[in-house]
Short mmCIF file of C-alpha atoms in Angstrom, two decimals:
data_model
loop_
_atom_site.label_atom_id
_atom_site.label_comp_id
_atom_site.label_asym_id
_atom_site.label_seq_id
_atom_site.Cartn_x
_atom_site.Cartn_y
_atom_site.Cartn_z
CA LYS A 293 130.12 -88.74 -84.33
CA ASP A 294 131.02 -90.18 -80.43
CA GLY A 295 130.85 -93.94 -81.94
CA TRP A 296 127.30 -92.92 -84.34
CA GLU A 297 127.05 -93.53 -87.27
CA LEU A 298 124.18 -91.67 -89.20
CA LEU A 299 122.23 -93.93 -92.12
CA THR A 300 119.65 -92.34 -94.56
CA ILE A 301 117.83 -94.90 -96.26
CA ALA A 302 115.99 -94.65 -99.55
CA ALA A 303 112.64 -96.25 -100.20
CA PRO A 304 110.43 -95.45 -102.92
CA CYS A 305 107.24 -97.65 -102.69
CA CYS A 306 107.97 -98.58 -99.30
CA ARG A 307 104.62 -99.20 -98.03
CA ASN A 308 105.67 -99.84 -94.32
CA LEU A 309 109.43 -99.30 -92.76
CA ALA A 310 111.12 -102.14 -90.51
CA VAL A 311 114.09 -103.07 -89.56
CA SER A 312 115.51 -106.18 -87.70
CA LEU A 313 118.73 -106.19 -85.52
CA PHE A 314 120.40 -108.84 -83.97
CA ARG A 315 123.73 -111.15 -83.55
CA ASP A 316 125.20 -114.25 -84.70
CA ARG A 317 122.06 -115.59 -86.77
CA ALA A 318 122.67 -118.00 -89.78
CA CYS A 319 121.54 -117.42 -93.17
CA ASP A 320 120.68 -119.15 -95.89
CA GLU A 321 119.59 -117.49 -99.39
CA ILE A 322 118.71 -118.96 -102.81
CA GLU A 323 116.71 -117.04 -106.22
CA ALA A 324 113.48 -117.16 -106.01
CA ALA A 325 111.90 -115.12 -109.30
CA PRO A 326 113.98 -114.13 -111.73
CA GLY A 327 116.85 -111.59 -109.52
CA VAL A 328 115.70 -111.82 -106.62
CA ILE A 329 116.68 -113.59 -103.25
CA VAL A 330 114.69 -114.67 -100.99
CA ARG A 331 117.05 -115.36 -97.46
CA SER A 332 116.19 -116.96 -94.41
CA TRP A 333 118.15 -115.74 -91.51
CA ARG A 334 117.40 -118.18 -88.02
CA ASP A 335 119.41 -119.38 -85.04
CA ALA A 336 122.90 -121.47 -86.10
CA ALA A 337 120.09 -124.67 -83.97
CA HIS A 338 117.66 -124.49 -86.05
CA PRO A 339 119.09 -125.50 -89.60
CA ASN A 340 115.94 -127.68 -90.55
CA ALA A 341 112.95 -125.08 -89.93
CA GLY A 342 115.37 -122.51 -90.96
CA ALA A 343 115.61 -124.18 -94.76
CA ARG A 344 111.95 -125.49 -94.67
CA ALA A 345 111.52 -121.54 -94.05
CA LEU A 346 113.48 -120.87 -97.11
CA ARG A 347 111.50 -122.99 -98.92
CA VAL A 348 108.18 -122.06 -98.47
CA ALA A 349 109.03 -118.15 -98.61
CA ALA A 350 110.69 -118.60 -102.25
CA HIS A 351 108.25 -120.70 -103.67
CA SER A 352 105.00 -118.58 -101.73
CA LEU A 353 107.21 -115.41 -103.48
CA ALA A 354 108.07 -117.01 -106.83
CA LEU A 355 104.07 -118.06 -107.06
CA PHE A 356 103.11 -114.84 -106.16
CA ASP A 357 105.08 -112.44 -108.40
CA GLU A 358 103.97 -114.92 -111.02
CA SER A 359 100.06 -115.18 -110.40
CA PHE A 360 98.74 -111.91 -109.06
CA GLY A 361 101.97 -109.51 -110.46
CA SER A 362 105.47 -108.35 -110.12
CA TYR A 363 107.63 -108.14 -107.14
CA PRO A 364 109.05 -104.79 -107.93
CA PHE A 365 112.10 -104.70 -105.14
CA ARG A 366 115.04 -107.43 -105.13
CA GLU A 367 115.50 -108.61 -102.50
CA PHE A 368 112.96 -110.60 -100.23
CA ASP A 369 114.15 -111.70 -96.13
CA VAL A 370 113.01 -113.98 -93.29
CA VAL A 371 114.13 -113.26 -89.83
CA ALA A 372 113.13 -115.50 -86.95
CA SER A 373 112.32 -112.53 -83.55
CA ALA A 374 110.65 -113.04 -80.80
CA GLN A 375 106.78 -111.33 -81.16
CA GLY A 376 104.06 -110.90 -78.69
CA GLU A 377 101.33 -113.54 -77.65
CA ASP A 378 99.22 -115.38 -80.41
CA VAL A 379 100.95 -113.69 -82.92
CA GLY A 380 102.47 -116.05 -85.33
CA GLY A 381 104.77 -113.44 -87.52
CA MET A 382 104.18 -109.34 -88.99
CA GLU A 383 104.23 -107.94 -92.20
CA ALA A 384 106.86 -104.89 -93.38
CA THR A 385 107.90 -104.44 -96.99
CA GLY A 386 110.48 -106.61 -98.44
CA LEU A 387 110.59 -107.94 -94.89
CA VAL A 388 108.77 -110.38 -91.97
CA LEU A 389 109.49 -111.39 -88.90
CA ILE A 390 108.45 -115.35 -87.91
CA ASP A 391 108.06 -116.41 -84.58
CA ALA A 392 111.39 -117.74 -83.56
CA GLN A 393 109.80 -120.77 -81.13
CA ALA A 394 108.03 -121.92 -84.39
CA TYR A 395 110.92 -122.77 -85.10
CA GLU A 396 111.86 -124.05 -82.94
CA LEU A 397 109.45 -126.49 -82.49
CA CYS A 398 109.05 -127.47 -85.87
CA GLU A 399 113.17 -127.92 -85.95
CA HIS A 400 113.07 -132.07 -85.66
CA LEU A 401 109.39 -132.70 -86.91
CA PRO A 402 108.94 -134.17 -90.15
CA ASP A 403 106.84 -132.76 -93.43
CA ALA A 404 103.86 -134.89 -92.78
CA THR A 405 100.41 -134.21 -93.38
CA GLY A 406 99.23 -136.11 -89.93
CA VAL A 407 98.04 -134.54 -86.49
CA GLU A 408 101.72 -134.44 -85.44
CA ALA A 409 103.20 -132.03 -88.30
CA LEU A 410 100.50 -129.04 -87.31
CA PRO A 411 103.53 -126.90 -86.14
CA VAL A 412 104.94 -128.16 -89.54
CA LEU A 413 101.47 -126.60 -91.24
CA MET A 414 101.29 -123.31 -88.83
CA LEU A 415 104.67 -122.61 -89.74
CA SER A 416 104.64 -122.96 -93.61
CA GLU A 417 101.29 -120.62 -93.22
CA THR A 418 102.19 -118.64 -91.12
CA ILE A 419 105.21 -117.93 -93.53
CA ALA A 420 103.43 -117.82 -96.72
CA HIS A 421 100.56 -115.47 -94.92
CA GLU A 422 103.18 -112.94 -94.34
CA VAL A 423 104.55 -113.42 -98.00
CA ALA A 424 101.47 -112.65 -99.96
CA HIS A 425 101.19 -109.39 -97.40
CA GLN A 426 103.96 -108.55 -99.71
CA TRP A 427 100.35 -107.98 -102.01
CA TRP A 428 97.75 -107.01 -100.42
CA TYR A 429 99.01 -104.31 -98.26
CA GLY A 430 102.36 -103.91 -99.77
CA LEU A 431 101.56 -103.34 -103.57
CA VAL A 432 97.62 -103.03 -103.14
CA GLY A 433 97.32 -100.71 -99.73
CA ASN A 434 94.05 -100.31 -97.65
CA ASP A 435 93.57 -98.61 -93.93
CA ALA A 436 94.30 -101.94 -91.67
CA PHE A 437 92.56 -99.83 -89.07
CA ALA A 438 89.13 -99.34 -90.66
CA GLU A 439 88.98 -102.01 -92.79
CA PRO A 440 91.13 -104.55 -92.26
CA TRP A 441 89.78 -107.74 -93.86
CA LEU A 442 90.80 -106.37 -96.72
CA ASP A 443 93.86 -107.22 -96.95
CA GLU A 444 93.96 -109.61 -94.20
CA SER A 445 91.08 -112.22 -95.78
CA LEU A 446 92.51 -111.90 -99.25
CA THR A 447 96.44 -112.87 -97.45
CA ASN A 448 95.08 -115.75 -95.62
CA TRP A 449 93.91 -117.73 -99.08
CA SER A 450 97.05 -116.83 -100.55
CA GLY A 451 98.70 -118.26 -97.63
CA GLY A 452 96.59 -121.71 -98.12
CA TRP A 453 96.50 -121.76 -101.91
CA ALA A 454 100.51 -121.08 -101.77
CA LEU A 455 100.02 -124.59 -99.52
CA GLU A 456 98.14 -126.11 -101.75
CA LYS A 457 99.92 -125.52 -105.04
CA ALA A 458 103.03 -127.07 -102.79
CA GLY A 459 101.62 -130.40 -100.71
CA GLY A 460 98.83 -131.13 -102.83
CA ALA A 461 94.68 -130.83 -102.16
CA ALA A 462 95.93 -133.16 -97.85
CA ALA A 463 97.87 -129.02 -97.27
CA ARG A 464 94.40 -126.96 -98.67
CA LEU A 465 92.08 -128.54 -96.92
CA GLY A 466 94.31 -128.69 -93.81
CA ALA A 467 94.57 -125.43 -94.03
CA LEU A 468 90.75 -124.71 -95.41
CA ASN A 469 90.06 -126.57 -92.18
CA ILE A 470 91.97 -124.80 -89.43
CA ALA A 471 89.70 -121.51 -90.81
CA PHE A 472 86.16 -123.13 -90.77
CA LEU A 473 87.18 -124.73 -87.38
CA SER A 474 87.76 -120.75 -86.54
CA VAL A 475 84.20 -119.41 -87.85
CA ARG A 476 82.82 -122.62 -86.08
CA MET A 477 84.56 -122.21 -82.48
CA HIS A 478 83.49 -118.77 -82.20
CA ALA A 479 79.78 -117.28 -80.83
CA ALA A 480 80.73 -114.61 -83.59
CA GLY A 481 82.42 -116.08 -86.66
CA GLN A 482 79.45 -116.81 -88.64
CA THR A 483 77.31 -113.75 -87.79
CA LYS A 484 79.47 -110.64 -87.23
CA ALA A 485 80.34 -108.30 -89.78
CA MET A 486 83.19 -108.55 -91.07
CA ASP A 487 83.64 -104.99 -92.81
CA LEU A 488 84.82 -103.80 -89.03
CA PRO A 489 87.53 -101.33 -88.14
CA LEU A 490 89.92 -103.40 -85.99
CA SER A 491 88.41 -101.36 -82.60
CA GLY A 492 85.02 -103.12 -83.70
CA PHE A 493 85.86 -106.17 -82.35
CA ALA A 494 85.62 -107.68 -79.01
CA ASP A 495 89.24 -109.48 -78.94
CA MET A 496 91.99 -110.77 -81.07
CA ASN A 497 90.09 -113.96 -81.00
CA GLU A 498 86.79 -112.60 -82.83
CA TYR A 499 88.82 -110.61 -85.16
CA GLY A 500 90.71 -114.11 -86.76
CA SER A 501 87.59 -116.10 -86.55
CA VAL A 502 85.83 -113.34 -88.70
CA VAL A 503 88.31 -111.78 -90.63
CA TYR A 504 91.42 -114.52 -90.55
CA GLY A 505 89.01 -117.48 -90.55
CA ARG A 506 85.73 -116.85 -92.84
CA GLY A 507 87.59 -114.75 -94.66
CA GLU A 508 89.02 -117.22 -96.57
CA LEU A 509 86.17 -119.35 -96.96
CA MET A 510 84.76 -116.30 -98.42
CA TRP A 511 88.02 -116.13 -101.23
CA GLU A 512 87.82 -119.86 -101.58
CA ALA A 513 83.94 -119.67 -102.05
CA LEU A 514 84.83 -116.71 -104.73
CA ARG A 515 87.08 -119.74 -106.94
CA LYS A 516 85.28 -122.58 -107.35
CA ARG A 517 81.85 -119.93 -108.20
CA LEU A 518 84.49 -118.23 -110.71
CA GLY A 519 86.54 -121.46 -111.37
CA ASP A 520 90.00 -121.04 -111.59
CA GLU A 521 91.09 -119.42 -114.41
CA ARG A 522 88.87 -116.08 -113.88
CA PHE A 523 89.10 -116.47 -110.37
CA LEU A 524 93.02 -115.83 -110.83
CA ALA A 525 92.48 -112.95 -113.54
CA PHE A 526 89.90 -111.30 -110.95
CA LEU A 527 93.32 -110.91 -108.39
CA ARG A 528 95.25 -109.87 -111.33
CA THR A 529 92.94 -107.11 -112.37
CA HIS A 530 92.49 -106.75 -108.24
CA HIS A 531 95.97 -106.23 -107.50
CA ALA A 532 96.51 -103.99 -111.27
CA ARG A 533 94.25 -100.87 -110.23
CA HIS A 534 95.59 -100.41 -107.07
CA ARG A 535 99.26 -101.20 -107.66
CA PHE A 536 100.73 -98.97 -104.89
CA GLY A 537 98.09 -97.28 -104.19
CA VAL A 538 94.95 -97.53 -101.81
CA LEU A 539 92.19 -99.42 -102.60
CA ASP A 540 88.62 -99.47 -99.85
CA ALA A 541 86.18 -101.64 -99.59
CA ALA A 542 83.92 -100.02 -102.15
CA ASP A 543 86.66 -100.51 -104.73
CA LEU A 544 85.88 -104.60 -103.93
CA HIS A 545 82.26 -104.50 -104.65
CA GLY A 546 82.94 -102.75 -108.01
CA GLN A 547 85.11 -105.38 -108.82
CA PHE A 548 83.19 -108.18 -106.90
CA VAL A 549 79.97 -106.38 -109.58
CA GLU A 550 81.98 -107.11 -112.49
CA ALA A 551 82.69 -110.80 -112.27
CA LEU A 552 78.63 -111.86 -111.12
CA GLY A 553 76.80 -109.61 -111.18
CA ALA A 554 74.80 -107.17 -109.83
CA GLU A 555 72.08 -109.10 -107.60
CA GLU A 556 74.84 -112.11 -106.52
CA ALA A 557 77.46 -109.69 -105.49
CA ALA A 558 75.09 -108.42 -102.97
CA ALA A 559 74.28 -111.20 -102.05
CA PHE A 560 77.36 -112.62 -101.84
CA THR A 561 78.32 -109.59 -99.95
CA ALA A 562 75.93 -109.47 -97.52
CA ALA A 563 76.57 -113.32 -96.99
CA TRP A 564 80.34 -113.88 -96.43
CA VAL A 565 81.43 -109.68 -95.37
CA ARG A 566 78.55 -108.97 -93.53
CA GLY A 567 77.99 -112.81 -91.96
CA ASP A 568 73.63 -111.82 -92.97
CA GLY A 569 72.17 -115.46 -93.83
CA LEU A 570 76.18 -116.90 -93.94
CA THR A 571 74.46 -120.78 -93.15
CA THR A 572 76.90 -123.61 -92.30
CA LYS A 573 76.40 -125.52 -95.97
CA MET A 574 77.80 -122.42 -97.32
CA LEU A 575 80.56 -122.82 -94.47
CA LEU A 576 80.87 -126.50 -95.15
CA ASP A 577 80.45 -126.22 -99.37
CA SER A 578 83.56 -124.19 -99.53
CA LEU A 579 86.13 -127.08 -98.02
CA LYS A 580 84.65 -129.07 -101.23
CA PRO A 581 87.33 -130.04 -103.33
#
């Protein structure tokens, strides 16, 4: 009517719905998992960065689909888009928005592990992180304002793990070193409780240091404690129990108890989640191969 069209969208099993509107964007696509098409939307001037974004997204989605549990939708879109200050990306069901400036920075940089390619590492980790949100927050839901650590910490670990599986130990160490530096460069990074609501952090730097940085190292420490086989079984169980549901901290702590026993789970939670007695050595041990 009067030039307007009414569009009705049915979105069952959708955690949240986002729409991105744009013109004159180039698109590359690939089948990442059986029956799942991944599309990378970017400025026509950034074909190399767009191709890199597609590779990372497709690899991450296929890895998580196989390792955590099946991706339930037929398509997934990665869109280069203007983001707010200090925001690298944002997740929604079946769609992630990635800072368009990162594409511009990476367009002429090589796929390498040196300092000169740090923007490439950051773009790749951001994309893998946002893909991981399709599982942690998307399929396994939680209250992202009251208990943001439940999805963000595991999502950050998963993104780094995807880089490891694609680029080997050097890529993984790069991601873990970023997490370690994030913790050590903030006064509260090692001691502030992680299981706070979003409003419980002084600013986004403190939030990132504790939830993203220390949170990633926490999951890596659990991986080393359990070994890869048991750890991935832990994550598959975590996904299966709460798929299309909502979990809280008590649910996760119960799973820690199952994996570690009550006494060790209590000590693990006290140190890593609450920052009580977490030592620099424990942080460094999480970086070791």
